[in-house]
Coordinates of N, CA, C and O in Angstrom, one line a residue:
M186 N 101.8 65.5 168.0 CA 102.1 65.9 166.6 C 103.7 66.0 166.4 O 104.1 67.2 167.1
R187 N 104.4 65.9 165.6 CA 105.6 65.5 165.5 C 105.8 66.2 163.9 O 105.4 65.6 162.8
F188 N 106.7 66.9 163.7 CA 107.6 67.6 162.6 C 108.9 67.5 162.4 O 109.7 67.3 163.4
L189 N 109.3 67.1 161.2 CA 110.5 67.0 161.1 C 111.0 68.0 160.0 O 110.5 68.5 159.0
V190 N 112.2 68.5 160.5 CA 113.1 69.8 159.8 C 114.3 69.3 159.4 O 115.0 68.9 160.4
Y191 N 114.7 69.5 158.3 CA 115.9 69.1 157.7 C 116.8 70.5 158.0 O 116.4 71.6 157.3
D192 N 117.8 70.3 158.8 CA 118.4 71.4 159.3 C 119.4 71.9 158.2 O 120.0 71.3 157.6
R193 N 119.6 73.4 158.3 CA 120.7 74.0 157.5 C 120.6 75.4 158.0 O 119.5 75.8 158.6
L194 N 121.3 76.4 158.0 CA 121.7 77.5 158.2 C 120.7 78.5 157.4 O 120.6 78.4 156.2
L195 N 119.5 79.2 158.4 CA 119.0 80.3 157.5 C 119.5 81.2 157.2 O 120.1 82.1 157.8
G196 N 119.5 81.6 156.1 CA 120.0 82.7 155.1 C 119.0 83.4 154.4 O 117.9 82.9 154.0
F197 N 119.5 84.4 153.7 CA 118.7 85.5 152.9 C 118.4 84.4 152.0 O 118.9 83.6 151.1
G198 N 116.8 84.1 151.5 CA 116.0 83.4 150.0 C 116.4 82.2 150.9 O 115.9 81.2 149.7
D199 N 116.6 81.3 151.6 CA 116.6 80.1 151.9 C 115.0 79.7 152.1 O 114.3 80.3 152.8
D200 N 114.8 78.3 151.6 CA 113.2 78.0 151.4 C 113.5 76.5 151.8 O 114.5 75.9 151.3
Y201 N 112.9 75.9 152.7 CA 113.0 74.8 153.0 C 111.4 74.3 153.5 O 110.7 74.9 154.1
W202 N 111.3 72.8 153.3 CA 109.9 72.2 154.0 C 110.0 71.6 155.0 O 111.2 71.2 155.5
I203 N 108.8 71.7 156.0 CA 108.9 70.9 157.1 C 107.6 69.9 156.9 O 106.7 70.2 156.6
E204 N 108.1 68.8 157.3 CA 107.1 67.4 157.0 C 106.7 67.3 158.2 O 107.0 67.2 159.4
D205 N 105.3 66.2 158.4 CA 104.8 65.6 159.5 C 105.7 64.4 159.7 O 106.5 63.9 158.6
D206 N 105.1 63.5 160.7 CA 106.0 62.3 160.7 C 105.6 61.0 159.7 O 106.2 59.8 159.9
R207 N 104.5 61.4 158.9 CA 104.6 60.3 157.8 C 105.3 61.0 156.2 O 105.2 60.4 155.4
G208 N 105.9 61.8 156.5 CA 106.8 62.3 155.3 C 106.0 63.5 154.4 O 106.1 63.8 153.1
N209 N 104.9 63.6 155.0 CA 103.8 64.8 154.2 C 104.6 66.2 154.2 O 104.7 66.3 155.7
K210 N 104.5 67.0 153.1 CA 104.9 68.3 153.4 C 104.1 68.9 154.0 O 102.9 69.3 153.3
V211 N 104.4 69.9 155.0 CA 103.5 70.6 155.8 C 103.1 72.3 155.8 O 102.1 72.6 155.7
F212 N 104.5 72.4 156.0 CA 104.7 73.9 156.3 C 106.1 74.2 155.1 O 107.1 73.3 155.0
L213 N 105.9 75.6 154.3 CA 107.2 75.7 153.9 C 107.5 77.2 154.5 O 106.7 78.1 154.7
V214 N 109.0 77.1 154.8 CA 109.4 78.4 155.2 C 110.4 79.1 153.9 O 111.2 78.6 153.5
D215 N 109.5 80.0 153.6 CA 109.9 81.0 152.6 C 110.7 82.3 152.9 O 110.4 83.1 153.1
G216 N 112.0 82.1 152.5 CA 113.1 83.0 153.0 C 112.7 84.3 151.7 O 112.8 83.8 150.5
K217 N 113.1 85.1 152.2 CA 112.7 86.6 151.5 C 114.0 87.2 151.3 O 114.3 88.0 152.1
A218 N 114.8 87.0 149.8 CA 115.7 87.7 149.7 C 115.8 89.3 149.5 O 114.6 89.5 149.1
M219 N 116.9 90.0 149.4 CA 116.8 91.3 149.1 C 115.7 92.3 150.1 O 115.1 93.4 149.5
R220 N 115.7 92.0 151.2 CA 115.1 93.0 152.0 C 116.1 93.2 153.2 O 117.3 92.7 153.3
L221 N 115.6 94.5 153.6 CA 116.6 95.2 154.4 C 116.6 94.4 155.7 O 117.8 94.4 156.3
R222 N 115.6 93.6 156.1 CA 115.7 92.7 157.2 C 115.4 91.4 157.2 O 114.7 91.3 155.9
D223 N 116.1 90.6 158.0 CA 115.8 89.3 157.7 C 114.3 88.8 157.9 O 113.4 89.3 158.6
T224 N 113.8 88.3 156.9 CA 112.3 88.2 156.5 C 112.0 86.7 156.1 O 112.5 86.1 155.1
W225 N 111.0 85.9 156.7 CA 110.3 84.7 155.9 C 108.7 84.7 156.2 O 108.4 85.6 157.0
E226 N 108.7 83.8 155.3 CA 107.0 83.5 155.4 C 106.7 82.0 155.7 O 107.4 81.3 155.0
L227 N 105.8 82.0 156.7 CA 105.7 80.3 156.9 C 104.4 80.0 156.1 O 103.2 80.9 156.2
K228 N 104.4 79.3 155.2 CA 103.2 78.8 154.3 C 102.8 77.4 154.6 O 103.4 76.7 154.8
D229 N 101.5 77.4 154.3 CA 100.9 75.7 154.5 C 101.2 75.0 152.9 O 102.3 75.7 151.9
A230 N 100.9 73.9 152.8 CA 101.0 73.2 151.7 C 100.7 73.2 150.2 O 101.0 73.2 149.1
R231 N 99.5 74.3 150.3 CA 99.1 74.9 149.3 C 99.6 76.4 148.7 O 99.1 76.7 147.8
G232 N 100.6 76.7 149.7 CA 100.9 78.0 149.4 C 100.7 79.4 150.1 O 101.1 80.2 149.9
Q233 N 99.6 79.2 151.1 CA 98.9 80.1 151.4 C 99.8 80.4 152.6 O 100.3 79.8 153.4
V234 N 99.9 81.9 153.0 CA 100.6 82.7 154.0 C 99.9 82.6 155.3 O 98.9 82.8 155.5
L235 N 100.6 81.7 156.2 CA 100.2 81.7 157.7 C 100.6 82.6 158.3 O 100.1 83.3 159.3
I236 N 101.7 82.6 158.3 CA 102.7 83.5 159.5 C 103.7 84.6 158.9 O 104.5 83.6 157.8
D237 N 103.9 85.7 159.3 CA 104.9 86.2 158.6 C 106.0 86.6 159.9 O 105.5 86.6 160.7
I238 N 107.4 86.7 159.3 CA 108.3 86.5 160.4 C 109.4 87.5 159.9 O 110.0 87.5 159.0
H239 N 109.7 88.4 160.6 CA 110.9 89.6 160.4 C 111.7 89.7 161.6 O 111.0 90.1 162.6
Q240 N 112.8 90.4 161.6 CA 113.6 91.3 162.5 C 113.2 92.3 162.7 O 112.8 93.2 161.6
K241 N 113.0 93.0 164.1 CA 112.5 94.1 164.3 C 113.9 95.0 163.8 O 114.9 95.0 164.4
M242 N 113.3 96.4 163.4 CA 114.6 97.3 162.8 C 114.8 97.9 164.3 O 113.7 98.4 164.7
F243 N 115.8 98.2 164.5 CA 116.2 99.9 165.1 C 115.7 98.9 166.8 O 115.3 99.8 167.6
A244 N 116.0 97.7 167.1 CA 116.1 97.4 168.6 C 117.4 97.2 169.3 O 118.0 97.1 168.5
L245 N 117.3 97.8 170.6 CA 118.6 97.3 171.3 C 119.0 96.2 171.3 O 120.1 95.7 171.1
R246 N 118.0 95.0 171.7 CA 118.7 93.6 171.2 C 117.9 93.0 170.2 O 117.0 93.5 169.7
D247 N 118.5 92.1 169.7 CA 117.7 91.1 168.5 C 116.7 90.8 168.9 O 116.1 90.0 169.8
T248 N 115.4 91.5 167.8 CA 114.0 91.1 168.4 C 113.6 90.6 166.9 O 113.8 91.0 165.9
M249 N 112.7 89.4 167.1 CA 112.0 88.7 166.0 C 110.4 88.9 166.2 O 109.8 89.0 167.5
V250 N 110.0 89.5 165.2 CA 108.3 90.1 165.2 C 107.4 88.7 164.4 O 108.1 88.6 163.3
I251 N 106.2 88.3 164.9 CA 105.8 87.1 164.2 C 104.1 87.8 164.1 O 103.9 88.4 165.0
E252 N 104.1 87.8 162.5 CA 102.6 88.4 162.5 C 101.8 87.4 161.8 O 102.3 86.7 161.2
R253 N 100.3 87.6 162.1 CA 99.6 86.8 161.0 C 98.2 87.6 160.5 O 98.0 88.7 161.6
A254 N 98.3 87.5 159.3 CA 97.4 88.3 158.7 C 97.6 89.9 158.9 O 96.3 90.3 159.0
G255 N 98.8 90.5 159.0 CA 99.2 91.6 159.0 C 98.9 92.2 160.4 O 99.3 93.3 160.8
E256 N 98.7 91.2 161.3 CA 98.5 91.7 162.8 C 99.5 91.1 163.5 O 100.0 89.6 163.3
P257 N 100.2 91.6 164.7 CA 100.7 91.1 165.5 C 100.4 90.1 166.2 O 99.6 89.8 166.9
L258 N 101.5 88.8 166.2 CA 101.2 87.7 167.0 C 102.0 87.6 168.0 O 101.4 87.1 169.4
A259 N 103.2 87.5 168.2 CA 104.3 87.8 168.9 C 105.4 88.3 168.5 O 105.8 88.4 167.7
T260 N 106.1 88.5 169.9 CA 107.6 89.2 169.7 C 108.4 88.3 170.7 O 108.3 88.0 171.8
L261 N 109.7 88.0 169.9 CA 111.0 87.4 170.5 C 112.1 88.1 170.7 O 112.5 88.7 169.7
R262 N 112.6 87.8 171.9 CA 114.1 88.6 172.2 C 114.6 87.5 173.0 O 114.2 86.6 173.8
R263 N 116.2 87.2 173.0 CA 117.0 86.7 173.9 C 116.5 87.2 175.4 O 116.7 88.5 175.6
K264 N 116.4 86.2 176.3 CA 116.3 86.7 177.5 C 117.5 86.8 178.8 O 117.4 88.1 179.1
R265 N 118.5 86.2 178.6 CA 119.6 86.3 179.7 C 120.6 85.5 179.2 O 120.3 84.5 178.2
L266 N 121.8 86.0 179.5 CA 123.1 85.0 178.8 C 123.1 83.9 180.0 O 122.9 84.0 181.2
S267 N 123.5 82.8 179.4 CA 124.1 81.6 180.3 C 124.6 80.7 179.5 O 124.6 80.7 178.2
L268 N 125.9 80.0 180.0 CA 127.0 79.4 179.3 C 126.4 78.1 179.1 O 126.7 77.5 178.1
L269 N 125.6 77.8 179.7 CA 124.8 76.3 179.3 C 123.5 76.1 178.7 O 123.5 75.2 177.7
R270 N 122.6 76.9 178.5 CA 121.5 77.5 178.0 C 121.1 78.7 177.6 O 121.6 79.6 177.9
D271 N 120.2 78.6 176.6 CA 119.7 79.9 175.8 C 118.5 79.9 176.6 O 117.7 79.1 176.6
H272 N 118.0 81.2 176.5 CA 117.1 81.7 176.9 C 116.3 82.6 176.2 O 117.0 83.5 176.1
Y273 N 115.0 82.5 175.7 CA 114.0 83.5 174.9 C 112.8 83.8 175.6 O 112.3 83.2 176.2
R274 N 112.4 85.2 175.5 CA 110.9 85.3 176.0 C 110.4 85.6 174.7 O 110.8 86.4 174.1
V275 N 108.8 84.8 174.9 CA 107.8 85.1 173.7 C 106.9 86.3 174.1 O 106.3 85.8 175.5
T276 N 106.8 87.5 174.0 CA 105.5 88.0 174.5 C 104.5 88.0 173.1 O 104.5 88.3 172.0
L277 N 103.2 87.1 173.5 CA 102.0 87.4 172.5 C 101.4 88.5 172.5 O 101.5 89.1 173.4
A278 N 100.6 88.8 171.4 CA 99.7 90.0 171.2 C 98.9 90.2 172.7 O 98.6 91.0 172.7
D279 N 98.4 89.4 173.3 CA 97.4 89.4 174.0 C 98.3 89.5 175.7 O 97.5 89.5 176.7
G280 N 99.4 89.7 175.6 CA 100.1 89.9 176.9 C 100.7 88.8 177.5 O 101.5 88.9 178.3
T281 N 100.3 87.8 177.2 CA 100.8 86.5 178.1 C 102.1 86.3 177.4 O 102.7 86.5 176.2
G282 N 103.3 85.4 178.1 CA 104.4 85.1 177.5 C 104.8 83.5 177.5 O 103.8 82.5 178.1
L283 N 105.7 83.0 176.5 CA 106.3 82.0 176.7 C 107.7 82.1 176.8 O 108.5 83.1 176.8
D284 N 108.1 81.1 177.1 CA 109.6 80.8 177.5 C 110.0 79.6 176.6 O 109.8 78.5 176.6
I285 N 111.3 79.9 176.1 CA 112.1 79.2 175.2 C 113.5 79.0 175.7 O 114.2 79.6 176.1
S286 N 113.9 77.7 176.1 CA 115.5 77.6 176.8 C 115.9 75.8 176.5 O 114.8 75.1 176.0
G287 N 117.1 76.2 176.5 CA 117.7 75.0 176.1 C 118.9 75.2 175.2 O 119.2 76.4 175.1
R288 N 119.7 73.9 174.8 CA 120.8 74.2 173.7 C 120.2 74.3 172.0 O 120.3 73.4 171.6
V289 N 119.9 75.9 172.0 CA 119.5 76.1 170.6 C 120.0 75.7 169.6 O 119.7 75.0 168.5
L290 N 121.6 75.7 169.6 CA 122.4 75.4 168.8 C 122.5 74.1 168.3 O 122.9 73.8 167.4
D291 N 122.4 73.2 169.1 CA 122.3 71.8 169.4 C 121.1 70.9 169.0 O 120.7 70.1 169.0
R292 N 120.1 72.1 168.4 CA 118.5 71.7 168.7 C 117.6 70.9 169.7 O 117.5 70.0 169.1
E293 N 118.1 71.1 170.6 CA 117.6 70.8 171.9 C 117.3 71.9 173.1 O 117.7 72.3 173.8
F294 N 115.7 72.0 172.6 CA 115.2 73.0 173.6 C 113.8 72.9 173.6 O 112.9 71.8 172.8
A295 N 113.0 73.5 174.9 CA 111.8 73.5 175.0 C 111.1 74.6 175.0 O 111.7 75.9 175.0
I296 N 109.7 74.7 174.2 CA 109.2 75.9 174.6 C 107.7 75.4 175.5 O 107.0 74.6 175.7
E297 N 107.5 76.2 176.5 CA 107.1 76.5 177.7 C 105.8 77.7 178.3 O 106.5 78.8 177.6
Y298 N 104.7 77.4 178.6 CA 103.8 78.4 178.7 C 103.5 78.2 180.3 O 102.9 77.4 180.8
D299 N 104.0 79.3 181.1 CA 103.7 79.3 182.5 C 104.1 77.9 183.4 O 103.5 77.4 183.6
G300 N 105.2 77.2 182.7 CA 105.7 76.2 183.2 C 105.3 74.7 182.4 O 105.9 73.5 182.9
E301 N 104.2 75.1 181.8 CA 103.8 73.6 181.2 C 104.2 73.6 179.4 O 104.6 74.4 178.9
L302 N 105.0 72.5 179.4 CA 105.4 72.3 178.2 C 104.7 72.4 177.2 O 103.5 71.5 177.1
L303 N 104.6 73.1 175.9 CA 103.8 73.1 174.7 C 104.6 72.0 173.6 O 104.1 71.7 172.7
A304 N 105.9 72.1 173.6 CA 106.7 71.6 172.5 C 108.1 71.6 172.9 O 108.7 72.2 173.6
V305 N 108.6 70.4 172.2 CA 110.3 70.2 172.3 C 110.7 69.8 171.1 O 110.3 69.3 170.1
V306 N 112.0 70.7 170.9 CA 112.9 70.5 169.8 C 113.9 69.9 169.9 O 114.7 69.8 171.0
S307 N 114.0 68.3 169.2 CA 115.6 67.8 169.6 C 115.6 67.0 168.2 O 115.0 66.9 167.2
R308 N 117.0 66.6 168.2 CA 117.7 65.7 167.5 C 117.6 64.4 167.7 O 117.8 63.1 167.3
R309 N 117.7 64.1 169.2 CA 117.5 62.9 169.9 C 116.8 61.7 169.4 O 117.3 60.7 169.2
W310 N 115.7 61.8 169.0 CA 114.7 60.8 168.4 C 115.0 60.4 167.0 O 114.5 59.5 166.6
L311 N 115.9 61.1 166.4 CA 115.6 60.9 164.8 C 117.3 60.1 164.5 O 118.4 60.7 165.3
T312 N 117.4 59.1 163.3 CA 118.5 59.0 163.1 C 118.9 59.6 161.7 O 119.9 59.1 161.4
V313 N 118.1 60.4 161.1 CA 118.4 61.2 159.8 C 119.3 62.2 160.3 O 119.1 62.9 161.0
R314 N 120.5 62.2 159.6 CA 121.5 63.3 159.7 C 121.0 64.5 159.6 O 120.1 64.7 158.8
D315 N 121.6 65.7 160.1 CA 120.9 67.1 159.9 C 119.3 67.4 160.0 O 119.0 67.7 159.1
T316 N 118.9 66.5 160.4 CA 117.3 66.5 160.7 C 117.2 66.8 162.4 O 117.8 66.1 163.1
Y317 N 116.3 67.6 162.4 CA 115.5 67.8 164.0 C 113.9 67.9 164.2 O 113.6 67.9 163.0
G318 N 113.5 67.2 165.2 CA 112.1 67.1 165.4 C 111.7 68.3 165.9 O 112.0 68.8 167.0
L319 N 110.4 68.6 165.7 CA 109.4 69.3 166.6 C 108.4 68.9 167.2 O 107.4 68.6 166.2
D320 N 108.3 68.3 168.3 CA 107.2 67.6 168.6 C 106.3 68.3 169.9 O 106.6 69.0 170.8
V321 N 104.8 68.7 169.3 CA 104.0 69.7 169.8 C 103.3 68.9 170.6 O 102.7 67.6 170.3
V322 N 103.5 69.0 172.1 CA 103.1 68.3 173.1 C 101.4 68.5 173.4 O 100.8 67.7 173.7
R323 N 101.1 69.6 173.3 CA 99.5 70.0 173.6 C 98.8 70.1 172.3 O 99.1 70.6 171.4
D324 N 97.6 69.1 172.3 CA 96.6 69.2 171.5 C 96.4 70.8 171.0 O 95.9 71.1 170.1
D325 N 96.0 71.6 171.8 CA 95.5 73.1 171.8 C 96.6 73.9 171.2 O 96.2 75.0 171.0
A326 N 97.9 73.4 171.2 CA 98.8 74.7 170.5 C 98.8 74.8 169.4 O 98.2 74.1 168.5
D327 N 99.4 76.0 168.9 CA 99.3 76.4 167.6 C 100.6 75.7 166.8 O 101.8 76.1 167.0
P328 N 100.5 75.0 166.0 CA 101.7 74.2 165.2 C 102.2 75.4 164.6 O 103.7 75.3 164.3
A329 N 101.4 76.0 163.8 CA 102.4 77.1 162.9 C 103.1 78.4 163.8 O 104.2 78.6 163.5
L330 N 102.6 78.7 164.8 CA 103.1 79.5 165.7 C 104.3 78.8 166.5 O 105.5 79.5 166.6
L331 N 104.3 77.9 166.8 CA 105.6 77.2 167.3 C 106.7 76.9 166.1 O 107.8 76.9 166.8
I332 N 106.2 76.4 165.1 CA 107.2 76.4 163.9 C 108.0 77.9 163.6 O 109.3 78.0 163.7
A333 N 107.3 78.8 163.5 CA 107.7 80.3 163.6 C 108.8 80.6 164.6 O 109.5 81.0 164.9
L334 N 108.2 80.4 165.9 CA 109.2 80.2 167.1 C 110.5 79.8 166.8 O 111.4 80.4 167.2
T335 N 110.2 78.6 166.8 CA 111.8 77.8 166.4 C 112.3 78.3 165.2 O 113.6 78.4 165.5
V336 N 111.9 78.6 164.0 CA 112.9 79.6 163.3 C 113.5 80.7 163.7 O 114.7 81.1 163.6
C337 N 112.9 81.5 164.4 CA 113.4 82.5 165.4 C 114.4 82.6 165.8 O 115.4 83.0 166.3
V338 N 114.3 81.6 167.0 CA 115.2 81.0 167.9 C 116.5 80.6 167.4 O 117.4 81.1 167.6
I339 N 116.3 80.0 166.7 CA 117.7 79.3 165.7 C 118.2 80.1 164.9 O 119.4 80.3 164.9
H340 N 117.6 81.4 164.3 CA 117.9 82.6 163.3 C 118.6 83.6 164.4 O 119.9 83.7 164.1
L341 N 118.4 83.4 165.7 CA 118.9 84.6 166.2 C 120.1 83.8 167.0 O 121.1 84.4 167.2
A342 N 120.2 82.5 167.5 CA 121.2 81.9 168.2 C 122.4 81.8 166.9 O 123.4 82.0 167.4
E343 N 122.0 81.4 165.6 CA 122.8 81.5 164.5 C 123.7 82.9 164.4 O 125.0 82.8 164.2
K344 N 122.8 84.0 164.5 CA 123.3 85.1 164.1 C 124.5 85.7 165.2 O 125.5 86.4 165.4
E345 N 124.1 85.3 166.7 CA 124.9 85.6 167.8 C 126.1 84.7 167.5 O 127.3 85.2 167.6
R346 N 126.0 83.4 166.9 CA 127.3 82.6 166.8 C 128.0 83.2 166.0 O 129.5 83.6 166.3
E347 N 127.6 84.0 164.9 CA 128.6 84.4 163.6 C 129.0 85.8 164.6 O 130.2 86.1 163.9
R348 N 128.5 86.4 165.0 CA 128.9 87.9 165.9 C 130.1 87.4 166.8 O 131.1 88.1 166.3
E349 N 130.3 86.5 167.6 CA 131.2 85.9 168.3 C 132.1 85.6 167.6 O 133.4 85.9 167.8
R350 N 132.3 84.9 166.4 CA 133.1 84.2 165.7 C 133.8 85.5 164.8 O 135.3 85.4 164.9
E351 N 133.1 86.8 164.3 CA 133.9 87.9 164.1 C 134.7 88.7 165.1 O 135.6 89.2 164.5
T352 N 133.9 88.6 166.0 CA 135.1 89.1 167.4 C 136.1 88.4 167.6 O 137.0 88.9 167.9
D353 N 136.2 87.2 167.8 CA 137.2 86.4 167.9 C 138.4 86.5 166.9 O 139.3 86.4 167.1
E354 N 137.5 86.5 165.5 CA 138.7 86.7 164.6 C 139.5 87.9 164.6 O 140.4 88.4 164.4
G355 N 138.5 89.1 165.1 CA 139.2 90.6 165.0 C 140.1 90.7 166.2 O 141.0 91.5 166.4
D356 N 140.0 89.8 167.2 CA 140.7 89.8 168.7 C 142.2 89.1 168.2 O 143.1 89.4 168.9
G357 N 142.1 88.0 167.2 CA 143.4 87.1 167.0 C 144.0 87.7 165.9 O 145.1 87.4 165.7

C-alpha cells in the first residue's frame, strides 16, 4: 500500500490531502490554528476524524501524542542524537514500541517494530517534485497510525531545524 504526500512545511492551520497510488484522496491532515500547542486531525475522505495529533505540553523533550477516539494510541519522542540519522521512539498504548530512523528532513526513513519493517518513507520512488511516498510494507499495519507517525516525526524534525537556525543566527 503506497500513499503520496505533497511535501510542505507543516504549520498552524495547514491542511493537505494524502492520496493513494491511484490518485484518490484518502486522508486529510487538518491543521488546527489558534491552539496553544501544535495540533492536527487525521481525517478520512468523508471527513471523519480518525486520529488526533498534538504536542505534549510541559515535556522535557519534544513529545507528540496520538489519540484515537479520545484514547491514547501512541507517544513519540526523539530517541538520540546522531549526525547522519534521526532516531525516534514510539510507545504504543499497550506498551510495545516502534522505532523510526533515517534522514527525516530528506524524507528517507523507516518505521520498524522489533526489527521488522512496517513502512518506508521515501522520495526515491517518485518523479513528482516535492512529493514523498509512504509505503506500508505489512498488510496488518495500521495506515492511519503510520501516517500520523510520519506527520509527527517530520514536524519534530522541522521544529528542531528551526531552533538550530535561530541559535545559529543568535551566535552570528
